[in-house]
Amino acid sequence: EVQLVESGGGLIQPGGSLRLSCVASGFTFSNYWMHWVRQAPGKGLVWVSRINSDGTTTTYADSVKGRFTISRDNAKNTLYLQMNSLRADDTAVYYCVRDPPVDYWGQGTLVTVSA
Amino acid sequence: QAVVTQEPSLTVSPGGTVTLTCGSSTGAVTTSHYAYWFHQKPGQAPTTLIYDTKYRHSWTPARFSGSLLGGKAALTLSGAQPEDEADYYCLLSYNGARVFGGGTKLTVL
């Protein structure tokens, strides 16, 4: 059974940093691209970033470029999102998603940026 | 980055048919945008319904179909069920980056 389990969310002050993790199981993690998608409370889905299967190619949404870094450790079946210079509008549930094709989603981890 | 547009809300009668659309600010949506469709119910993670414009996942009911229609990606629901009431999102690819539409709130009433 494919499973994606996110962790690392929590309450953080503006300007702070946080690292999210997504542990994958039930499939060969190193064969797949992965994405991070977020959803602010009561709002729609927003694509954040993606990484290719071996970690050599990354792409970011303009809203997080230069502040967030996506990475992966295929030996640990784990996807990461390092988030720096956090702002209030980064408050959201963050999901990791498998690709291609985009199919399985984790249950998400909530990040709250507030003083 | 591109802007992807969806109808904010639609209503369909039980057993009826409805089409949701997904447009791009850069022009016509084509197969090169690899359109995806998802639905999301309150308190749940999204579920992928359609990938690469028209392909259903193994768990996607046959009443959902994807296509290109009038320069947009389209999701058609034929024979709506009460459990289809949800928020629906499309996702388009732009040379590696991805952009979601704002979502359509579908009411089955």
PDB file of C-alpha atoms in Angstrom:
ATOM      1  CA  GLU A   1       0.000   0.000   0.000  1.00  0.00           C
ATOM      2  CA  VAL A   2       1.367   3.378  -1.003  1.00  0.00           C
ATOM      3  CA  GLN A   3       1.737   5.712   1.968  1.00  0.00           C
ATOM      4  CA  LEU A   4       3.045   9.241   2.286  1.00  0.00           C
ATOM      5  CA  VAL A   5       3.355  10.606   5.822  1.00  0.00           C
ATOM      6  CA  GLU A   6       4.258  14.239   6.372  1.00  0.00           C
ATOM      7  CA  SER A   7       5.672  15.647   9.592  1.00  0.00           C
ATOM      8  CA  GLY A   8       7.501  18.683  10.931  1.00  0.00           C
ATOM      9  CA  GLY A   9       4.701  21.216  10.946  1.00  0.00           C
ATOM     10  CA  GLY A  10       3.916  23.464  13.876  1.00  0.00           C
ATOM     11  CA  LEU A  11       3.752  27.028  15.134  1.00  0.00           C
ATOM     12  CA  ILE A  12       6.649  29.235  14.085  1.00  0.00           C
ATOM     13  CA  GLN A  13       7.279  32.970  14.353  1.00  0.00           C
ATOM     14  CA  PRO A  14       7.562  35.160  11.257  1.00  0.00           C
ATOM     15  CA  GLY A  15      11.098  35.077   9.892  1.00  0.00           C
ATOM     16  CA  GLY A  16      11.726  31.640  11.330  1.00  0.00           C
ATOM     17  CA  SER A  17      12.657  28.356   9.661  1.00  0.00           C
ATOM     18  CA  LEU A  18      11.094  24.921   9.572  1.00  0.00           C
ATOM     19  CA  ARG A  19      11.867  21.657   7.811  1.00  0.00           C
ATOM     20  CA  LEU A  20       9.075  19.387   6.689  1.00  0.00           C
ATOM     21  CA  SER A  21       9.572  15.693   5.993  1.00  0.00           C
ATOM     22  CA  CYS A  22       7.543  13.192   3.997  1.00  0.00           C
ATOM     23  CA  VAL A  23       8.292   9.513   4.499  1.00  0.00           C
ATOM     24  CA  ALA A  24       7.245   7.254   1.634  1.00  0.00           C
ATOM     25  CA  SER A  25       6.464   3.556   1.740  1.00  0.00           C
ATOM     26  CA  GLY A  26       4.818   0.899  -0.397  1.00  0.00           C
ATOM     27  CA  PHE A  27       6.603   1.846  -3.617  1.00  0.00           C
ATOM     28  CA  THR A  28      10.089   2.425  -5.043  1.00  0.00           C
ATOM     29  CA  PHE A  29      10.571   6.026  -3.934  1.00  0.00           C
ATOM     30  CA  SER A  30      13.640   6.622  -6.115  1.00  0.00           C
ATOM     31  CA  ASN A  31      11.607   6.023  -9.287  1.00  0.00           C
ATOM     32  CA  TYR A  32       9.255   8.940  -8.765  1.00  0.00           C
ATOM     33  CA  TRP A  33       9.256  12.697  -8.888  1.00  0.00           C
ATOM     34  CA  MET A  34       7.704  14.346  -5.847  1.00  0.00           C
ATOM     35  CA  HIS A  35       5.851  17.594  -5.195  1.00  0.00           C
ATOM     36  CA  TRP A  36       4.892  19.791  -2.273  1.00  0.00           C
ATOM     37  CA  VAL A  37       1.449  21.394  -2.443  1.00  0.00           C
ATOM     38  CA  ARG A  38      -0.050  23.685   0.193  1.00  0.00           C
ATOM     39  CA  GLN A  39      -3.496  24.865   1.197  1.00  0.00           C
ATOM     40  CA  ALA A  40      -4.135  27.863   3.418  1.00  0.00           C
ATOM     41  CA  PRO A  41      -7.095  27.526   5.790  1.00  0.00           C
ATOM     42  CA  GLY A  42     -10.325  27.759   3.822  1.00  0.00           C
ATOM     43  CA  LYS A  43      -8.479  28.405   0.560  1.00  0.00           C
ATOM     44  CA  GLY A  44      -7.536  26.484  -2.576  1.00  0.00           C
ATOM     45  CA  LEU A  45      -4.609  24.285  -3.466  1.00  0.00           C
ATOM     46  CA  VAL A  46      -1.305  25.912  -4.391  1.00  0.00           C
ATOM     47  CA  TRP A  47       1.606  24.102  -5.996  1.00  0.00           C
ATOM     48  CA  VAL A  48       4.865  24.836  -4.168  1.00  0.00           C
ATOM     49  CA  SER A  49       7.738  22.812  -5.594  1.00  0.00           C
ATOM     50  CA  ARG A  50       8.806  19.629  -7.320  1.00  0.00           C
ATOM     51  CA  ILE A  51      11.943  17.485  -7.475  1.00  0.00           C
ATOM     52  CA  ASN A  52      12.951  14.814  -9.958  1.00  0.00           C
ATOM     53  CA  SER A  53      13.640  11.224  -9.039  1.00  0.00           C
ATOM     54  CA  ASP A  54      17.382  11.581  -8.322  1.00  0.00           C
ATOM     55  CA  GLY A  55      17.180  15.043  -6.796  1.00  0.00           C
ATOM     56  CA  THR A  56      19.126  16.857  -9.508  1.00  0.00           C
ATOM     57  CA  THR A  57      16.273  19.004 -10.852  1.00  0.00           C
ATOM     58  CA  THR A  58      14.040  21.245  -8.788  1.00  0.00           C
ATOM     59  CA  THR A  59      11.358  23.803  -9.621  1.00  0.00           C
ATOM     60  CA  TYR A  60       9.597  26.336  -7.404  1.00  0.00           C
ATOM     61  CA  ALA A  61       6.570  28.585  -7.412  1.00  0.00           C
ATOM     62  CA  ASP A  62       7.505  32.267  -7.576  1.00  0.00           C
ATOM     63  CA  SER A  63       6.003  32.834  -4.127  1.00  0.00           C
ATOM     64  CA  VAL A  64       8.583  30.597  -2.419  1.00  0.00           C
ATOM     65  CA  LYS A  65      11.588  30.877  -4.731  1.00  0.00           C
ATOM     66  CA  GLY A  66      14.719  31.790  -2.780  1.00  0.00           C
ATOM     67  CA  ARG A  67      13.119  30.945   0.573  1.00  0.00           C
ATOM     68  CA  PHE A  68      12.172  27.255   0.268  1.00  0.00           C
ATOM     69  CA  THR A  69      14.382  24.329  -0.747  1.00  0.00           C
ATOM     70  CA  ILE A  70      13.091  20.929  -1.761  1.00  0.00           C
ATOM     71  CA  SER A  71      15.361  17.902  -1.409  1.00  0.00           C
ATOM     72  CA  ARG A  72      15.208  14.148  -0.991  1.00  0.00           C
ATOM     73  CA  ASP A  73      17.131  11.230   0.486  1.00  0.00           C
ATOM     74  CA  ASN A  74      16.319   8.162  -1.584  1.00  0.00           C
ATOM     75  CA  ALA A  75      18.172   5.909   0.867  1.00  0.00           C
ATOM     76  CA  LYS A  76      15.726   7.003   3.571  1.00  0.00           C
ATOM     77  CA  ASN A  77      12.675   7.201   1.285  1.00  0.00           C
ATOM     78  CA  THR A  78      12.186  10.742   2.498  1.00  0.00           C
ATOM     79  CA  LEU A  79      11.261  14.042   0.855  1.00  0.00           C
ATOM     80  CA  TYR A  80      12.061  17.348   2.543  1.00  0.00           C
ATOM     81  CA  LEU A  81      11.019  20.973   2.358  1.00  0.00           C
ATOM     82  CA  GLN A  82      13.305  23.459   4.076  1.00  0.00           C
ATOM     83  CA  MET A  83      11.350  26.658   4.654  1.00  0.00           C
ATOM     84  CA  ASN A  84      13.220  29.839   5.606  1.00  0.00           C
ATOM     85  CA  SER A  85      12.124  33.459   6.134  1.00  0.00           C
ATOM     86  CA  LEU A  86       8.611  32.285   6.855  1.00  0.00           C
ATOM     87  CA  ARG A  87       5.747  34.756   6.517  1.00  0.00           C
ATOM     88  CA  ALA A  88       2.171  34.765   7.744  1.00  0.00           C
ATOM     89  CA  ASP A  89       0.941  33.911   4.243  1.00  0.00           C
ATOM     90  CA  ASP A  90       2.940  30.660   4.336  1.00  0.00           C
ATOM     91  CA  THR A  91       0.428  29.387   6.898  1.00  0.00           C
ATOM     92  CA  ALA A  92      -1.093  26.274   5.347  1.00  0.00           C
ATOM     93  CA  VAL A  93      -1.416  22.523   5.340  1.00  0.00           C
ATOM     94  CA  TYR A  94       1.500  21.154   3.330  1.00  0.00           C
ATOM     95  CA  TYR A  95       0.992  17.958   1.323  1.00  0.00           C
ATOM     96  CA  CYS A  96       3.547  15.770  -0.403  1.00  0.00           C
ATOM     97  CA  VAL A  97       2.407  14.185  -3.659  1.00  0.00           C
ATOM     98  CA  ARG A  98       3.815  11.438  -5.865  1.00  0.00           C
ATOM     99  CA  ASP A  99       4.361  11.853  -9.630  1.00  0.00           C
ATOM    100  CA  PRO A 100       4.107  10.669 -12.368  1.00  0.00           C
ATOM    101  CA  PRO A 101       1.311  10.570 -12.710  1.00  0.00           C
ATOM    102  CA  VAL A 102       0.178  12.749  -9.797  1.00  0.00           C
ATOM    103  CA  ASP A 103      -1.734  10.155  -7.844  1.00  0.00           C
ATOM    104  CA  TYR A 104      -1.103   9.603  -4.140  1.00  0.00           C
ATOM    105  CA  TRP A 105      -1.255  12.397  -1.562  1.00  0.00           C
ATOM    106  CA  GLY A 106      -0.215  12.434   2.057  1.00  0.00           C
ATOM    107  CA  GLN A 107      -2.589  13.632   4.769  1.00  0.00           C
ATOM    108  CA  GLY A 108      -0.681  16.873   5.227  1.00  0.00           C
ATOM    109  CA  THR A 109       1.075  18.725   8.033  1.00  0.00           C
ATOM    110  CA  LEU A 110      -0.059  22.126   9.304  1.00  0.00           C
ATOM    111  CA  VAL A 111       2.364  25.031   9.406  1.00  0.00           C
ATOM    112  CA  THR A 112       1.226  28.125  11.287  1.00  0.00           C
ATOM    113  CA  VAL A 113       3.315  31.283  11.017  1.00  0.00           C
ATOM    114  CA  SER A 114       2.302  33.711  13.726  1.00  0.00           C
ATOM    115  CA  ALA A 115       3.789  35.886  16.412  1.00  0.00           C
TER     116      ALA A 115
ATOM    117  CA  GLN B   1       3.435  32.536 -13.629  1.00  0.00           C
ATOM    118  CA  ALA B   2       0.310  31.605 -15.529  1.00  0.00           C
ATOM    119  CA  VAL B   3      -3.161  31.964 -14.070  1.00  0.00           C
ATOM    120  CA  VAL B   4      -5.524  28.993 -14.280  1.00  0.00           C
ATOM    121  CA  THR B   5      -9.244  29.723 -14.128  1.00  0.00           C
ATOM    122  CA  GLN B   6     -12.204  27.600 -13.045  1.00  0.00           C
ATOM    123  CA  GLU B   7     -15.869  28.312 -12.409  1.00  0.00           C
ATOM    124  CA  PRO B   8     -16.199  29.314  -8.730  1.00  0.00           C
ATOM    125  CA  SER B   9     -19.325  27.250  -8.235  1.00  0.00           C
ATOM    126  CA  LEU B  10     -21.696  24.950 -10.093  1.00  0.00           C
ATOM    127  CA  THR B  11     -24.835  23.051  -9.190  1.00  0.00           C
ATOM    128  CA  VAL B  12     -26.034  19.754 -10.631  1.00  0.00           C
ATOM    129  CA  SER B  13     -29.132  17.696  -9.934  1.00  0.00           C
ATOM    130  CA  PRO B  14     -28.759  14.113  -8.751  1.00  0.00           C
ATOM    131  CA  GLY B  15     -28.402  11.944 -11.848  1.00  0.00           C
ATOM    132  CA  GLY B  16     -27.598  14.968 -13.983  1.00  0.00           C
ATOM    133  CA  THR B  17     -24.573  15.927 -16.042  1.00  0.00           C
ATOM    134  CA  VAL B  18     -22.220  18.838 -15.456  1.00  0.00           C
ATOM    135  CA  THR B  19     -18.991  20.006 -17.082  1.00  0.00           C
ATOM    136  CA  LEU B  20     -16.290  21.865 -15.197  1.00  0.00           C
ATOM    137  CA  THR B  21     -13.669  23.744 -17.191  1.00  0.00           C
ATOM    138  CA  CYS B  22     -10.064  24.812 -16.684  1.00  0.00           C
ATOM    139  CA  GLY B  23      -8.587  27.659 -18.701  1.00  0.00           C
ATOM    140  CA  SER B  24      -5.106  29.108 -19.004  1.00  0.00           C
ATOM    141  CA  SER B  25      -4.060  32.763 -19.174  1.00  0.00           C
ATOM    142  CA  THR B  26      -1.372  31.798 -21.698  1.00  0.00           C
ATOM    143  CA  GLY B  27      -3.837  30.577 -24.311  1.00  0.00           C
ATOM    144  CA  ALA B  28      -5.512  27.327 -25.258  1.00  0.00           C
ATOM    145  CA  VAL B  29      -5.010  24.348 -23.006  1.00  0.00           C
ATOM    146  CA  THR B  30      -3.466  21.464 -24.942  1.00  0.00           C
ATOM    147  CA  THR B  31      -2.328  17.940 -24.176  1.00  0.00           C
ATOM    148  CA  SER B  32       1.098  19.444 -23.403  1.00  0.00           C
ATOM    149  CA  HIS B  33      -0.385  20.897 -20.217  1.00  0.00           C
ATOM    150  CA  TYR B  34      -1.043  17.341 -18.945  1.00  0.00           C
ATOM    151  CA  ALA B  35      -4.215  18.502 -17.200  1.00  0.00           C
ATOM    152  CA  TYR B  36      -5.115  16.897 -13.883  1.00  0.00           C
ATOM    153  CA  TRP B  37      -8.375  16.939 -11.979  1.00  0.00           C
ATOM    154  CA  PHE B  38      -8.811  16.419  -8.220  1.00  0.00           C
ATOM    155  CA  HIS B  39     -11.648  16.566  -5.797  1.00  0.00           C
ATOM    156  CA  GLN B  40     -11.520  17.346  -2.117  1.00  0.00           C
ATOM    157  CA  LYS B  41     -14.134  16.869   0.574  1.00  0.00           C
ATOM    158  CA  PRO B  42     -14.112  18.835   3.833  1.00  0.00           C
ATOM    159  CA  GLY B  43     -11.367  17.795   6.202  1.00  0.00           C
ATOM    160  CA  GLN B  44      -9.786  15.382   3.721  1.00  0.00           C
ATOM    161  CA  ALA B  45      -6.738  15.393   1.495  1.00  0.00           C
ATOM    162  CA  PRO B  46      -7.397  15.797  -2.232  1.00  0.00           C
ATOM    163  CA  THR B  47      -7.974  12.744  -4.410  1.00  0.00           C
ATOM    164  CA  THR B  48      -6.699  12.577  -7.975  1.00  0.00           C
ATOM    165  CA  LEU B  49      -9.459  11.793 -10.479  1.00  0.00           C
ATOM    166  CA  ILE B  50      -7.946  12.407 -13.934  1.00  0.00           C
ATOM    167  CA  TYR B  51      -4.377  12.671 -15.228  1.00  0.00           C
ATOM    168  CA  ASP B  52      -2.885  13.623 -18.588  1.00  0.00           C
ATOM    169  CA  THR B  53      -6.136  15.243 -19.717  1.00  0.00           C
ATOM    170  CA  LYS B  54      -8.306  12.135 -19.962  1.00  0.00           C
ATOM    171  CA  TYR B  55      -6.997   9.120 -18.057  1.00  0.00           C
ATOM    172  CA  ARG B  56      -8.819   7.801 -15.006  1.00  0.00           C
ATOM    173  CA  HIS B  57      -7.032   6.233 -12.063  1.00  0.00           C
ATOM    174  CA  SER B  58      -8.117   2.777 -10.957  1.00  0.00           C
ATOM    175  CA  TRP B  59     -10.198   4.320  -8.179  1.00  0.00           C
ATOM    176  CA  THR B  60     -11.929   6.940 -10.314  1.00  0.00           C
ATOM    177  CA  PRO B  61     -15.596   6.196 -10.986  1.00  0.00           C
ATOM    178  CA  ALA B  62     -16.427   5.825 -14.669  1.00  0.00           C
ATOM    179  CA  ARG B  63     -18.946   8.676 -14.415  1.00  0.00           C
ATOM    180  CA  PHE B  64     -15.997  11.097 -14.450  1.00  0.00           C
ATOM    181  CA  SER B  65     -14.326  11.854 -17.781  1.00  0.00           C
ATOM    182  CA  GLY B  66     -11.665  14.316 -18.882  1.00  0.00           C
ATOM    183  CA  SER B  67     -11.249  16.053 -22.230  1.00  0.00           C
ATOM    184  CA  LEU B  68     -10.250  19.232 -24.049  1.00  0.00           C
ATOM    185  CA  LEU B  69     -13.180  21.444 -24.923  1.00  0.00           C
ATOM    186  CA  GLY B  70     -13.111  24.841 -26.602  1.00  0.00           C
ATOM    187  CA  GLY B  71      -9.492  25.541 -25.682  1.00  0.00           C
ATOM    188  CA  LYS B  72      -9.905  24.437 -22.083  1.00  0.00           C
ATOM    189  CA  ALA B  73      -9.502  21.258 -20.120  1.00  0.00           C
ATOM    190  CA  ALA B  74     -12.833  19.838 -19.060  1.00  0.00           C
ATOM    191  CA  LEU B  75     -14.128  17.417 -16.457  1.00  0.00           C
ATOM    192  CA  THR B  76     -17.548  15.960 -17.165  1.00  0.00           C
ATOM    193  CA  LEU B  77     -19.573  14.234 -14.482  1.00  0.00           C
ATOM    194  CA  SER B  78     -22.374  12.131 -15.930  1.00  0.00           C
ATOM    195  CA  GLY B  79     -24.941  10.805 -13.486  1.00  0.00           C
ATOM    196  CA  ALA B  80     -24.038  12.900 -10.460  1.00  0.00           C
ATOM    197  CA  GLN B  81     -24.281  11.267  -7.051  1.00  0.00           C
ATOM    198  CA  PRO B  82     -24.732  13.018  -3.694  1.00  0.00           C
ATOM    199  CA  GLU B  83     -21.216  11.922  -2.722  1.00  0.00           C
ATOM    200  CA  ASP B  84     -19.799  13.904  -5.656  1.00  0.00           C
ATOM    201  CA  GLU B  85     -20.475  17.151  -3.812  1.00  0.00           C
ATOM    202  CA  ALA B  86     -16.978  18.526  -3.227  1.00  0.00           C
ATOM    203  CA  ASP B  87     -14.416  21.097  -4.287  1.00  0.00           C
ATOM    204  CA  TYR B  88     -12.826  20.309  -7.636  1.00  0.00           C
ATOM    205  CA  TYR B  89      -9.399  21.548  -8.715  1.00  0.00           C
ATOM    206  CA  CYS B  90      -7.529  21.356 -11.981  1.00  0.00           C
ATOM    207  CA  LEU B  91      -3.747  21.455 -12.344  1.00  0.00           C
ATOM    208  CA  LEU B  92      -1.791  22.414 -15.447  1.00  0.00           C
ATOM    209  CA  SER B  93       1.896  21.937 -16.259  1.00  0.00           C
ATOM    210  CA  TYR B  94       4.022  24.761 -17.644  1.00  0.00           C
ATOM    211  CA  ASN B  95       7.504  23.555 -18.583  1.00  0.00           C
ATOM    212  CA  GLY B  96       8.043  21.922 -15.223  1.00  0.00           C
ATOM    213  CA  ALA B  97       6.148  24.335 -13.017  1.00  0.00           C
ATOM    214  CA  ARG B  98       2.607  23.491 -12.094  1.00  0.00           C
ATOM    215  CA  VAL B  99      -0.339  25.802 -11.425  1.00  0.00           C
ATOM    216  CA  PHE B 100      -3.663  24.959  -9.786  1.00  0.00           C
ATOM    217  CA  GLY B 101      -6.923  26.568 -10.681  1.00  0.00           C
ATOM    218  CA  GLY B 102      -8.860  28.346  -7.966  1.00  0.00           C
ATOM    219  CA  GLY B 103     -11.291  25.468  -7.587  1.00  0.00           C
ATOM    220  CA  THR B 104     -14.979  24.854  -8.306  1.00  0.00           C
ATOM    221  CA  LYS B 105     -17.423  24.176  -5.511  1.00  0.00           C
ATOM    222  CA  LEU B 106     -19.813  21.579  -6.894  1.00  0.00           C
ATOM    223  CA  THR B 107     -23.198  21.244  -5.232  1.00  0.00           C
ATOM    224  CA  VAL B 108     -25.419  18.235  -5.933  1.00  0.00           C
ATOM    225  CA  LEU B 109     -28.952  19.429  -5.279  1.00  0.00           C
TER     226      LEU B 109
END
